[in-house]
Structures are given as C-alpha cells and as structure tokens.
C-alpha cells in the first residue's frame, strides 16, 4: 500500500520487546492526515532511516536516548517534502531532513529541520553516507580513533552504513583495514568494491584465528559497533596505545540478562591498563553536533570523487518497516537500510 | 642488620607467587660488594621504594613491565649515594635517583640516573610526592581526567602515595573530591589533613550507599587505581562524559583466576557507550616521560607552599622489605611506603 493523501499510516510501539523484537511489538494505525496550525508545516515522509540504535529506544532501560512510549509513533530520521507550509521560511516542495518518525505524515514547527537541495539526485543519502551514519563513522574514527598511516584498523559490520565508511576513511588515511562481516558475499563486497585489505566472516568457525592472521601487526584502532564475540576476538590482538571508539553494540541490544561468567570486567580494565588503551563512547550529535558542516563538506567531496563508495538496501513500503528493522538486528540487510515510502 | 661495607645483601625472587605473595617467594643472599669497572659507578642504596606495580613483575603473565626472573634481584626505584665513581660525570657523594633494586649496592653505567640535590632535606620524597607516584597522580588526573571546577572527582587508596596527590590536585582545581580508604583513621586523615570533601571507608558494609550519598551530583572523574568492589560501586554513579584514567588495579594483582559471573564486560562497554565515557590506561614514564620536568617544577612549588601535603610510611631495614611489601598489597601502609636502608 502506498501513501494516501487523506490517511496517515503510523507505526507505533505496541509493547516493549523481551529479547529480539517481533512483529507483535509494533502496531499500524490509520489516522487522518493532520492539519498544520499557523507556524507549522505538514511534512510528507519520502525516505525513512532504520538504524540499530532504535532498538535501545524500544526498551525503557536507561540509555542515551529517551525511550519511545507505549502507543507512541516509532522515532526515525526521514527525508521529507513540505506538503503544506504555514511558515514564511519553508515553501511547498522543499526537501528537508527531519525527525519524521515511522509514519507517512508529520507536523513540524520547523525546529531541527535541515534543508536539502530540492533537486538532490539521491536524497536517501542524507540518511546514510552524508548523514548520521557517515558522520558517526567520520568523527569516531578520526577524532577518537586518530588513525595513523601504517596502522591497522578493524571494524565490524563492514558492509553496513557505518562500518563501510570507517574502513574507507581508514584506507584514505593510509591504514591497513580489516573488516568483519556476515557471510562471503558481504566479505567479497567489502574487499572488492570498498577496497578493504581483508574481510573476515564472523560466522566462520575459526573466525578468531582468521582475524589474528589478518592482523599480523596487531590492532591499533578497533572501531566498536557490535561487541559480543567480535570484541572477544579483538581483545587479545590490541596493541599498546590502541584506541577504541565505541559507537554501538548491536550484539547486545537484544540481551535480556548478563551472560554467564567468568566475569571479565576486570580483565577488560586490566587490558586497558597494561596496554595503555583508550576506550571512549560517543553519541554523534551530542558530542560533535557543531562539526556536522565540516563533515558534510569533506564527505560530499569524497563521495563525488568516488573515494567513498556506499550501498543502500532500500525496502519499499512503510508497512515493511517492522520486518526490515527486525532483520537489521540480525544482519539481513546489505548496506544502509532505508524504507522508501513513495514509489519513484 | 644495617649496611655493611663488604657485604651486599640482595633480596631475590625465589618463586612466583600464586595469589598473595608470601615470605617464601623472596630469598636474601649475601654477596660481596661489587667493584665498578671503568665507566661504572658503585651506588649505595639509601631509600628503597615499594610500590604495588611490583606485584605484576613477580608474575610472568604479560604485563606492562617485564617480569623479574627467578633468582634475580627484585627491581625498585631507589635514592642512592655514589660510593665509587669511575665516570667523569659523577662524583663520590652525589645523590641520585636510580633503579637500584632490593639490595644494598648496585653497579650503574650512569644511564637512567637522575641527579638529586646532594643536600636535599628529605631525599625519600624523590620516591613519592616528587617522584613516580606524584607524577602518576599529576598526569593521570590532569591530562586524562581533565577535571573542571565544580566537578566531582573520586579516588581510592586516598591516603596512599598516588591517591593523596590526586585528591589534593583535584581540590586545587576547584573540584569536589571524595576519597576512599581503608579504616576510619585513614579516612579522618584524608579529610582533616589533606582537605578532601569526604572519605568513605571501603570496609563499611554500606560502602556503596555511602559513596552514592557522598557523590550527590554523580562522578565526573574516577581515578582508577584499585578496581574490584570500589569500581563496582563507582560504575552506576558515573556521569555522562566522565573520564577514567586507569593507573593501577591493586585489588586484582593477586587474582589467580577470573571471578565468577555473570560476565560484566559488555555491561562496562555499554556504560561507556551510553554515558559517553572515556576510560584510558597509562604507564607514567612510557606515556609522559618528556613531561617530568614540568611536573617536578609545579609539584615542588605546591609542596613548598604547603598546598600539597604528603605522608610517608618508613620501614627501617632492607630485611623488612618483603613483609612491608606484602602488607602494602593488603593496605597496611599509611602513606607512601619507603624502606630506609641506612639509619639516620
């Protein structure tokens, strides 16, 4: 089903998941398209971004983003068109980056909107390589990771929205870059298309041995976006003075309890001490919001010049968002996952 | 027994400890005082520093310092007098900071020696507040911890060589400083003499609750030198953007295996992520050796002006070094632990 001019489909959080989310945790409502008041805009979402961090918002455990309330529309970044403007600063047809949520239409008072070129060839990139995931890759690697030429950079989810950019920037900085991805097809893409030096399939039974072999000089920067078994394999390979930017932990998002022992908390701390390692968490817009312009200029150049490649995994239809999101947490996507609400 | 002019007492590593070191892990030998060759010095150790990091050197597990070999003299920083000089750049009677080890006499080729004022009133301070422990406190807190006025700084072993300096620098920077120490006597000293805002006894059954009450605004800088139960109590109190310099983990040095589960490694990483925390290990001379001069100038001023106070726990006699060291790991010292080899 495609967008209607009168009905606003909304996907809300029906219940909080225990472990992996299921279709039952979401509910689709049909409500009238809202009417903007004076000073408001009516936005029509065109593309909807699905990102792993959204899993955290489905729970009410303390996290870096406030939880979505039960019955509330799931939040998301969107690329949207202005359908009705009751503001002097926006016109009908303007293209914007918005927090439009999992729905067809949203009202906005203009705050937090970022204007996009109305004729942008590929507006969905504002949700990927030129948006939050690209920005996350860029600042985490460059500002916290501080990669130097000749060093070894490792990143998981290497064919994904963040990992693919991390690795390509690492190559631009003269590093040896080793990716980790799920399955031979993704690994081939990461090496053949993105230019990583190697890519290890984390599903391989000898994954840890393969990673060690690919990192003969140890690991200087591990860009952490998954945690779990990947981190376990990385830990013994970290070099003195290694840096670990922590941007996500997708392997743990569905955890319902701590895993069984032994307790390795002290082991991690001891490793940080004895190898003089820096490990630092960050939340991109909270920590680096004022540097988005710098990022966008640099990344747009790199993309235009073909130095940074990207891949999108586009799913058609808002109604498919829940299943696509569930698959994202299981690694079923191949590239930046975006839902297209309006057929082209 | 005091120093002889002909016999060199040496304390060697007899066996590697399993868990806490015991007297059996050490052996005292009597060997002839060595004769320096051309280009060498004979040093007579006057003060010997005992520090927690030495426990790591007694094991052969990978660590940041190479292990002491079985049968080798235990390593240590010492304040020493030049007894015989066969070098043009040192004279008999010169006072130096050396890596003289747990023995009365040592040969040196001059490398790694640091000259001290021969008339220095309290030469043992070169092993404490004006030496490695003070330097460790200074750089870890200021360079990694980056304390800002009004923030809350927490440090354990607060009456010890490092913790006492960390807290006092924190006060000089305008922070609220909460110490942790073992027993009411040390806690009183930390608050009444050193000027911390509060000090919590980690032996108290309600230690974690007391720490929480003392850190009403959370913790912005946790200077990690112990680990274990103290870190467990600190973890839930860490604020967003907190910094954790990691200089030591005395609570774990005697561990023979990882503690039972659940495994909280992922919990720690998740906490770093969601609260955007930086945790960084460092080894003082490896990471900051070139800034020792800056430190010494500043710290000497503070000590002279009475802004930084210190306390030494001086044990007389080389033969008492093993027992003093065993006690250090159990927190029996009160202030910087130094062995005086030569009665004044």
XYZ file of C-alpha atoms in Angstrom:
688
model
C 0.000 0.000 0.000
C 1.331 3.429 -0.871
C 0.837 6.837 0.649
C -2.639 8.277 0.684
C -3.487 11.959 0.658
C -6.016 11.567 3.443
C -4.820 8.720 5.620
C -1.688 8.869 7.762
C -0.319 5.395 8.431
C 1.592 5.346 11.703
C 3.637 2.537 13.202
C 3.623 2.706 16.957
C 5.317 0.775 19.724
C 2.689 -1.687 20.930
C 4.788 -3.364 23.611
C 8.386 -3.499 24.742
C 10.381 -6.407 23.320
C 11.892 -9.046 25.579
C 14.996 -10.046 23.643
C 14.658 -9.713 19.885
C 11.748 -7.545 18.707
C 8.874 -9.291 16.950
C 6.086 -8.031 14.722
C 3.828 -8.031 17.773
C 5.814 -5.202 19.301
C 4.571 -2.875 16.549
C 1.071 -1.682 15.637
C -0.068 0.074 12.475
C -2.691 2.759 12.872
C -4.532 4.742 10.261
C -5.298 8.297 11.318
C -6.349 11.366 9.382
C -3.548 13.413 7.832
C -3.083 16.222 10.338
C -3.689 19.874 9.509
C -0.874 22.295 10.313
C -1.653 25.259 12.523
C -0.183 28.689 11.935
C 3.613 28.410 12.251
C 3.572 24.720 11.380
C 4.459 22.590 8.374
C 2.942 19.387 7.121
C 5.764 17.071 6.101
C 5.333 14.022 3.882
C 7.998 11.431 4.588
C 9.713 10.131 1.462
C 12.528 8.031 2.952
C 12.738 6.598 6.452
C 16.007 5.561 8.070
C 16.227 2.313 10.048
C 19.173 2.153 12.422
C 20.291 -0.219 15.180
C 20.108 2.459 17.893
C 16.306 2.319 17.611
C 16.339 -0.991 19.454
C 17.520 0.850 22.554
C 14.603 3.237 22.326
C 12.137 0.338 22.368
C 13.300 -0.560 25.884
C 12.886 1.587 28.940
C 16.284 0.734 30.409
C 18.470 3.796 30.906
C 20.209 4.600 27.645
C 21.425 7.558 25.699
C 18.122 8.188 24.040
C 14.816 8.544 25.822
C 12.563 5.525 25.269
C 9.593 5.591 22.934
C 6.419 5.444 24.986
C 3.966 2.601 24.502
C 1.461 3.753 21.882
C 3.806 6.419 20.526
C 4.993 6.547 16.921
C 8.451 4.993 16.499
C 11.030 7.736 16.022
C 13.299 7.949 12.983
C 15.162 10.338 10.795
C 13.377 10.915 7.486
C 13.791 12.749 4.221
C 10.530 14.632 3.736
C 8.785 17.069 1.393
C 6.933 20.094 2.668
C 3.305 19.467 1.655
C 1.718 22.444 3.385
C 3.587 25.398 4.790
C 2.188 27.843 7.291
C 5.641 29.271 7.903
C 7.338 32.007 5.886
C 10.708 30.188 5.901
C 9.589 26.998 4.115
C 7.789 26.539 0.832
C 5.728 23.692 -0.539
C 8.068 21.234 -2.257
C 11.080 21.983 -0.070
C 13.103 18.876 0.734
C 14.222 18.513 4.361
C 15.925 16.123 6.726
C 13.529 15.686 9.632
C 12.777 13.516 12.628
C 9.608 12.421 10.924
C 9.158 9.002 12.522
C 7.637 5.771 11.223
C 4.631 7.362 9.531
C 3.536 8.957 6.275
C 2.996 12.486 7.550
C 4.299 14.574 10.396
C 3.733 18.078 11.670
C 6.750 20.280 12.342
C 7.321 23.742 13.761
C 10.494 23.957 11.704
C 12.881 23.275 14.569
C 15.557 20.668 13.958
C 14.901 20.578 10.213
C 17.851 20.616 7.884
C 17.309 21.822 4.331
C 18.347 19.570 1.467
C 18.816 20.522 -2.167
C 15.313 20.075 -3.597
C 16.815 18.591 -6.746
C 19.190 16.242 -4.898
C 19.739 13.219 -7.131
C 19.698 10.683 -4.321
C 18.017 12.225 -1.279
C 18.251 8.999 0.732
C 21.993 9.607 1.103
C 21.115 12.248 3.678
C 20.141 9.295 5.887
C 23.343 7.365 5.156
C 26.771 8.262 3.953
C 26.001 12.011 4.034
C 24.000 11.825 7.250
C 24.076 10.385 10.737
C 25.807 7.059 9.937
C 28.516 8.678 7.810
C 29.018 11.386 10.422
C 29.285 8.718 13.142
C 31.932 6.864 11.150
C 33.863 10.029 10.395
C 34.093 11.571 13.865
C 34.524 8.326 15.782
C 37.357 7.143 13.585
C 39.130 10.461 13.104
C 38.604 12.230 16.425
C 38.730 9.294 18.864
C 40.482 6.662 16.747
C 43.181 9.008 15.412
C 44.400 6.527 12.775
C 47.952 6.965 11.511
C 49.341 5.705 8.224
C 50.596 2.162 8.515
C 48.419 1.291 11.490
C 45.824 -1.487 11.457
C 42.157 -0.506 11.745
C 39.465 -3.126 12.391
C 35.750 -2.539 12.026
C 32.793 -4.888 12.129
C 29.504 -4.649 10.243
C 31.894 -3.668 7.493
C 29.357 -3.635 4.684
C 26.931 -1.563 6.756
C 26.223 2.133 6.875
C 28.858 2.979 9.479
C 31.463 0.243 9.073
C 31.802 0.716 5.312
C 32.646 4.390 5.781
C 35.003 3.754 8.709
C 37.063 1.355 6.638
C 37.211 3.527 3.545
C 38.330 6.545 5.577
C 40.954 4.308 7.170
C 42.235 3.446 3.685
C 42.292 7.143 2.733
C 44.470 7.712 5.813
C 46.944 5.043 4.738
C 45.965 2.317 7.195
C 45.702 -1.405 6.774
C 41.959 -2.012 7.161
C 40.408 -5.323 8.155
C 36.644 -5.623 8.046
C 34.351 -8.150 9.667
C 31.041 -9.041 8.060
C 28.453 -11.808 7.979
C 28.868 -14.172 5.047
C 31.078 -14.478 1.980
C 29.008 -12.192 -0.239
C 29.378 -9.227 2.106
C 33.068 -10.001 2.645
C 33.720 -10.056 -1.090
C 31.965 -6.710 -1.498
C 33.989 -5.172 1.325
C 37.298 -6.192 -0.230
C 36.497 -5.973 -3.948
C 34.265 -2.896 -4.006
C 35.224 -0.929 -0.896
C 38.945 -1.686 -1.049
C 39.494 -3.057 2.458
C 42.683 -5.133 2.773
C 40.784 -8.099 4.181
C 37.359 -9.030 5.477
C 36.647 -11.888 7.859
C 33.337 -13.719 8.054
C 32.326 -13.694 11.714
C 30.233 -16.807 11.100
C 33.318 -18.864 10.266
C 34.107 -21.432 12.965
C 37.729 -20.271 13.026
C 36.794 -16.585 12.978
C 39.185 -15.599 15.798
C 42.123 -17.376 14.138
C 41.346 -15.753 10.797
C 41.167 -12.339 12.411
C 44.502 -12.887 14.127
C 46.074 -13.949 10.830
C 44.703 -10.858 9.082
C 46.091 -8.593 11.827
C 49.687 -9.792 11.866
C 50.846 -6.492 13.392
C 48.043 -6.366 15.949
C 45.205 -3.852 16.073
C 45.751 -0.129 16.600
C 42.196 1.117 16.162
C 39.158 -1.027 16.782
C 36.007 0.838 15.873
C 33.425 -0.807 18.133
C 29.921 -1.067 16.769
C 28.970 -4.638 17.627
C 30.509 -6.023 20.849
C 29.947 -9.688 21.670
C 32.091 -12.382 20.068
C 33.800 -9.886 17.762
C 35.119 -7.904 20.696
C 36.234 -11.133 22.379
C 38.370 -11.921 19.330
C 39.708 -8.380 19.087
C 40.714 -8.012 22.751
C 43.859 -10.186 22.701
C 45.056 -8.538 19.467
C 45.007 -4.939 20.664
C 48.355 -3.184 20.517
C 49.822 -0.867 23.108
C 48.275 2.600 22.755
C 45.288 1.235 20.810
C 42.153 3.372 20.552
C 38.596 2.042 20.727
C 35.812 4.445 19.771
C 32.532 2.871 20.912
C 29.562 3.853 18.771
C 27.290 0.858 19.154
C 26.896 -2.659 20.487
C 24.391 -4.334 18.223
C 25.306 -7.806 19.513
C 23.933 -6.843 22.927
C 20.833 -4.852 22.092
C 18.552 -7.857 22.462
C 20.219 -9.144 25.638
C 17.781 -9.796 28.440
C 20.382 -10.583 31.066
C 24.121 -10.536 31.534
C 25.865 -13.566 30.013
C 27.276 -16.279 32.287
C 30.710 -15.937 33.842
C 33.514 -15.741 34.435
C 33.288 -12.003 34.974
C 35.681 -10.350 32.542
C 35.055 -6.754 33.595
C 38.378 -6.698 35.447
C 40.089 -8.395 32.518
C 38.983 -5.575 30.239
C 40.146 -2.904 32.655
C 43.468 -4.703 33.125
C 43.928 -4.863 29.357
C 43.268 -1.122 29.077
C 45.890 -0.546 31.782
C 48.656 -2.865 30.702
C 48.371 -1.897 27.029
C 47.651 1.785 27.722
C 44.458 1.717 25.662
C 41.850 4.435 25.289
C 38.233 3.299 25.045
C 35.631 6.001 24.591
C 31.918 6.025 23.972
C 30.278 8.788 21.983
C 26.867 9.864 20.749
C 27.353 11.611 17.494
C 25.133 14.695 17.601
C 25.539 15.194 21.355
C 29.313 15.142 21.145
C 30.043 16.510 17.687
C 26.935 18.400 16.551
C 28.956 21.535 15.862
C 31.195 19.709 13.373
C 28.477 18.444 11.022
C 29.283 21.138 8.439
C 32.937 20.147 8.322
C 31.938 16.511 7.876
C 29.392 17.200 5.162
C 31.815 19.244 3.067
C 34.555 16.624 3.294
C 32.299 13.618 2.782
C 30.436 15.182 -0.148
C 33.805 15.718 -1.839
C 34.890 12.149 -1.191
C 31.590 10.758 -2.498
C 31.657 12.963 -5.599
C 35.234 11.913 -6.315
C 34.353 8.245 -5.878
C 36.730 7.908 -2.941
C 33.962 6.795 -0.620
C 31.514 4.283 -2.020
C 28.246 3.292 -0.441
C 25.500 0.768 -0.827
C 21.880 1.164 0.095
C 19.422 -1.559 0.957
C 16.102 0.012 0.051
C 12.844 -1.534 1.218
C 9.627 -0.300 -0.361
C 6.602 0.496 1.745
C 6.136 1.739 5.285
C 4.281 -1.449 6.135
C 7.539 -3.372 5.703
C 9.482 -1.260 8.185
C 8.987 -3.551 11.228
C 10.197 -6.666 9.410
C 13.118 -4.794 7.868
C 14.106 -3.480 11.277
C 13.934 -6.945 12.849
C 16.159 -8.182 10.024
C 18.602 -5.326 10.542
C 19.296 -6.542 14.073
C 20.038 -9.980 12.627
C 22.319 -8.637 9.916
C 19.962 -9.395 6.997
C 20.452 -6.007 5.376
C 23.282 -5.417 2.938
C 24.176 -1.747 3.042
C 22.379 1.194 4.586
C 18.788 0.175 5.316
C 16.236 2.743 4.135
C 12.485 2.461 3.712
C 11.060 4.211 0.645
C 7.546 5.432 1.350
C 6.837 6.871 -2.063
C 7.479 4.815 -5.203
C 9.636 6.706 -7.675
C 71.111 -5.541 60.477
C 72.439 -2.454 58.763
C 74.502 -1.939 55.667
C 77.984 -3.417 55.596
C 80.908 -2.072 53.616
C 81.831 -5.512 52.343
C 78.622 -7.484 52.103
C 75.864 -6.736 49.644
C 72.525 -8.032 50.890
C 70.240 -8.816 47.974
C 66.614 -9.848 48.011
C 65.788 -12.013 45.062
C 62.632 -13.578 43.679
C 62.762 -17.191 44.883
C 59.482 -18.317 43.330
C 56.459 -16.799 41.666
C 53.512 -16.196 43.990
C 50.203 -17.909 43.458
C 47.760 -15.352 44.783
C 49.143 -13.139 47.539
C 52.938 -13.148 47.867
C 54.415 -14.772 50.956
C 57.836 -14.558 52.592
C 58.772 -17.794 50.811
C 58.660 -16.028 47.463
C 61.727 -13.993 48.481
C 65.292 -15.041 49.310
C 68.023 -12.978 50.939
C 71.534 -13.503 49.657
C 74.803 -12.091 50.912
C 77.290 -11.407 48.156
C 80.467 -9.357 48.025
C 80.031 -5.661 47.305
C 80.796 -5.444 43.590
C 83.708 -3.492 42.167
C 82.918 -0.995 39.424
C 84.785 -1.282 36.140
C 85.955 1.698 34.171
C 82.869 3.733 33.160
C 80.818 2.392 36.073
C 79.602 3.652 39.408
C 79.069 1.836 42.679
C 75.796 3.051 44.166
C 74.795 2.553 47.798
C 71.032 2.499 48.178
C 69.726 4.764 50.926
C 65.966 4.596 50.355
C 64.051 1.910 48.506
C 60.570 2.460 47.090
C 57.907 -0.215 47.475
C 55.023 0.145 45.047
C 52.039 -2.007 44.085
C 53.168 -2.385 40.459
C 55.980 -4.680 41.693
C 53.428 -7.418 42.256
C 52.944 -7.596 38.499
C 56.656 -8.074 37.972
C 56.649 -11.110 40.261
C 54.357 -12.933 37.827
C 55.249 -13.909 34.315
C 51.833 -13.103 32.863
C 52.002 -10.458 30.135
C 52.007 -7.032 31.740
C 53.425 -3.610 31.163
C 56.692 -4.378 32.856
C 58.918 -7.334 32.083
C 58.844 -9.952 34.835
C 61.667 -10.380 37.313
C 63.411 -13.667 36.610
C 63.594 -16.354 39.275
C 66.810 -15.760 41.204
C 67.056 -12.152 40.061
C 67.162 -9.206 42.447
C 63.746 -7.577 42.862
C 63.626 -4.295 40.951
C 62.837 -0.961 42.584
C 63.483 2.723 42.376
C 65.989 3.877 44.994
C 67.629 7.010 46.272
C 71.350 6.215 46.286
C 74.746 7.742 47.032
C 77.661 7.356 44.675
C 80.212 5.377 46.699
C 82.821 4.829 43.973
C 82.899 6.673 40.660
C 84.822 5.539 37.627
C 82.978 8.035 35.480
C 83.897 11.695 34.948
C 80.289 12.867 35.206
C 79.590 11.622 38.751
C 81.474 12.222 41.966
C 81.592 10.324 45.228
C 78.781 11.546 47.466
C 76.456 12.520 44.613
C 72.830 11.743 45.397
C 70.861 10.092 42.586
C 67.516 8.547 41.817
C 68.287 5.082 40.449
C 66.760 1.732 39.637
C 68.863 0.226 42.381
C 66.683 -2.735 43.315
C 66.122 -4.548 46.617
C 69.764 -4.613 47.673
C 72.394 -2.546 49.455
C 74.661 -1.860 46.499
C 74.255 -1.688 42.754
C 76.526 -1.046 39.814
C 75.485 1.546 37.247
C 76.842 2.806 33.959
C 75.153 6.122 34.636
C 72.230 5.554 32.285
C 68.803 6.291 33.665
C 70.155 8.063 36.721
C 68.570 11.321 37.756
C 70.626 13.704 39.878
C 69.165 14.916 43.143
C 70.336 17.862 45.223
C 73.026 16.301 47.440
C 71.771 18.366 50.377
C 68.090 17.576 49.785
C 66.379 17.735 53.161
C 64.111 14.756 52.576
C 65.546 12.642 49.749
C 62.863 9.966 50.108
C 60.375 12.401 48.546
C 62.035 11.635 45.213
C 60.354 8.231 45.536
C 56.983 9.701 46.473
C 55.288 13.019 46.013
C 58.161 14.380 43.906
C 58.737 11.129 42.056
C 56.926 8.380 40.218
C 53.771 8.250 42.395
C 53.309 12.032 42.386
C 53.969 12.152 38.647
C 51.441 9.359 38.094
C 48.814 11.262 40.071
C 49.564 14.540 38.287
C 49.488 13.386 34.662
C 46.672 10.877 35.035
C 44.376 13.349 36.707
C 45.237 16.423 34.662
C 45.919 15.026 31.198
C 43.395 12.175 31.053
C 40.974 13.193 33.821
C 40.781 16.865 32.761
C 38.968 17.928 35.959
C 36.904 21.112 35.791
C 35.920 23.315 38.715
C 32.692 22.126 40.287
C 33.039 18.557 39.067
C 33.236 15.547 41.382
C 36.494 13.578 41.488
C 36.694 10.193 43.217
C 39.923 8.373 44.056
C 40.625 5.270 46.108
C 43.679 4.444 48.223
C 43.188 8.089 49.148
C 45.784 8.172 51.911
C 48.364 6.487 49.682
C 51.160 7.838 47.557
C 49.091 8.374 44.415
C 45.559 8.855 45.723
C 46.530 11.538 48.234
C 48.075 13.648 45.467
C 45.206 13.061 43.037
C 42.705 14.363 45.552
C 44.711 17.395 46.565
C 45.263 18.423 42.948
C 41.535 17.979 42.433
C 40.902 20.419 45.276
C 43.397 22.889 43.788
C 41.380 22.716 40.566
C 38.138 23.527 42.369
C 36.563 20.095 42.339
C 34.538 18.287 44.945
C 36.831 15.419 45.936
C 35.670 12.182 47.527
C 38.308 9.735 48.733
C 38.028 6.059 49.541
C 40.321 4.490 52.129
C 40.547 1.513 54.466
C 39.504 2.316 58.028
C 38.417 5.362 59.999
C 41.918 6.554 60.835
C 42.913 6.906 57.189
C 39.568 8.483 56.327
C 39.966 11.096 59.079
C 43.463 11.920 57.816
C 42.221 12.279 54.225
C 39.519 14.757 55.214
C 41.166 16.584 58.126
C 44.747 16.778 56.892
C 44.506 16.532 53.116
C 41.304 18.558 52.781
C 39.176 16.127 50.755
C 35.456 16.879 50.961
C 34.644 13.362 52.126
C 36.286 9.979 52.525
C 34.427 6.678 52.591
C 35.703 3.549 54.336
C 35.586 0.756 51.779
C 35.334 -1.754 54.605
C 31.969 -0.372 55.706
C 29.134 -2.803 54.966
C 27.143 0.023 53.348
C 30.145 1.337 51.408
C 28.301 1.653 48.084
C 25.421 3.567 49.682
C 27.824 5.896 51.479
C 29.686 6.558 48.250
C 26.450 7.343 46.456
C 25.432 9.740 49.216
C 28.811 11.485 49.055
C 28.516 11.881 45.269
C 25.103 13.506 45.079
C 25.908 15.006 41.661
C 27.432 11.781 40.312
C 31.083 11.226 39.427
C 32.867 13.131 36.654
C 36.386 11.804 37.134
C 37.147 8.444 38.673
C 40.878 7.958 39.044
C 41.204 4.162 38.924
C 43.964 2.657 40.989
C 42.225 -0.260 42.694
C 39.440 -1.907 40.681
C 37.354 -4.594 42.364
C 34.489 -3.668 44.669
C 35.353 0.013 44.517
C 34.879 0.114 40.755
C 31.629 -1.826 41.124
C 30.319 0.917 43.411
C 31.593 3.694 41.154
C 30.169 2.336 37.884
C 26.495 3.230 38.441
C 27.431 6.723 39.641
C 29.417 7.818 36.591
C 28.053 10.889 34.844
C 27.771 11.444 31.118
C 31.170 12.436 29.700
C 33.015 11.042 32.742
C 36.737 10.318 32.434
C 38.503 7.302 33.977
C 42.302 7.347 33.968
C 43.460 3.821 34.839
C 46.809 3.743 36.628
C 46.536 0.564 38.674
C 44.306 -2.257 39.840
C 45.683 -3.326 43.181
C 42.512 -5.268 44.036
C 43.293 -7.661 41.181
C 47.053 -8.115 41.406
C 46.764 -11.288 43.469
C 43.955 -12.786 41.379
C 44.671 -16.300 40.213
C 41.599 -16.614 38.032
C 38.750 -14.531 36.738
C 35.941 -14.072 39.275
C 32.648 -15.921 38.808
C 29.931 -14.489 36.586
C 27.812 -13.026 35.319
C 30.165 -11.596 32.732
C 30.015 -7.818 33.019
C 32.458 -6.997 30.218
C 29.573 -5.988 27.963
C 27.978 -4.053 30.795
C 31.104 -1.949 31.132
C 31.316 -1.311 27.397
C 27.624 -0.429 27.306
C 28.109 2.011 30.166
C 30.995 3.659 28.319
C 28.753 3.978 25.260
C 25.516 5.188 26.787
C 27.238 7.685 29.077
C 29.911 8.685 26.534
C 32.729 7.875 28.952
C 36.453 7.843 28.247
C 38.490 5.148 30.013
C 42.210 5.162 29.390
C 45.137 3.222 30.785
C 48.569 4.770 31.063
C 52.078 3.909 32.198
C 53.599 7.039 33.533
C 57.150 7.144 32.164
C 56.230 5.415 28.898
C 53.460 7.876 28.155
C 54.625 11.073 29.809
C 58.384 10.761 30.326
C 59.024 14.011 28.473
C 56.831 15.966 30.894
C 58.625 15.039 34.118
C 60.358 18.427 34.296
C 57.055 20.288 34.074
C 55.635 18.082 36.809
C 58.617 18.463 39.123
C 58.621 22.252 38.899
C 54.907 22.513 39.613
C 54.825 19.877 42.344
C 57.899 21.246 44.117
C 56.165 24.629 44.261
C 52.982 23.126 45.639
C 54.871 21.129 48.257
C 56.962 24.119 49.299
C 53.845 26.260 49.594
C 52.107 23.609 51.657
C 49.396 23.175 49.036
C 50.170 19.502 48.600
C 50.770 17.520 51.787
C 52.187 14.055 51.963
C 52.740 11.285 54.427
C 55.470 8.666 54.378
C 55.372 5.240 55.949
C 59.053 4.499 56.506
C 60.219 0.985 57.340
C 63.775 0.536 58.591
C 65.986 -2.208 57.245
C 66.216 -3.971 53.921
C 65.411 -7.254 55.635
C 61.911 -5.927 56.334
C 61.150 -5.131 52.688
C 59.333 -8.391 51.866
C 56.950 -8.139 54.820
C 56.355 -4.455 54.159
C 55.573 -5.201 50.527
C 53.155 -7.997 51.447
C 51.437 -5.559 53.806
C 51.264 -2.884 51.096
C 49.126 -5.162 48.954
C 46.787 -5.595 51.924
C 46.604 -1.866 52.639
C 48.586 -1.985 55.883
C 50.756 1.006 54.973
C 49.609 4.515 55.799
C 51.211 6.880 53.316
C 53.997 6.315 50.814
C 55.846 3.119 51.745
C 59.633 3.530 51.727
C 62.356 1.298 53.138
C 65.257 3.110 54.776
C 68.436 1.106 54.350
C 70.736 3.419 56.260
C 69.797 4.615 59.761
C 69.981 8.398 60.025
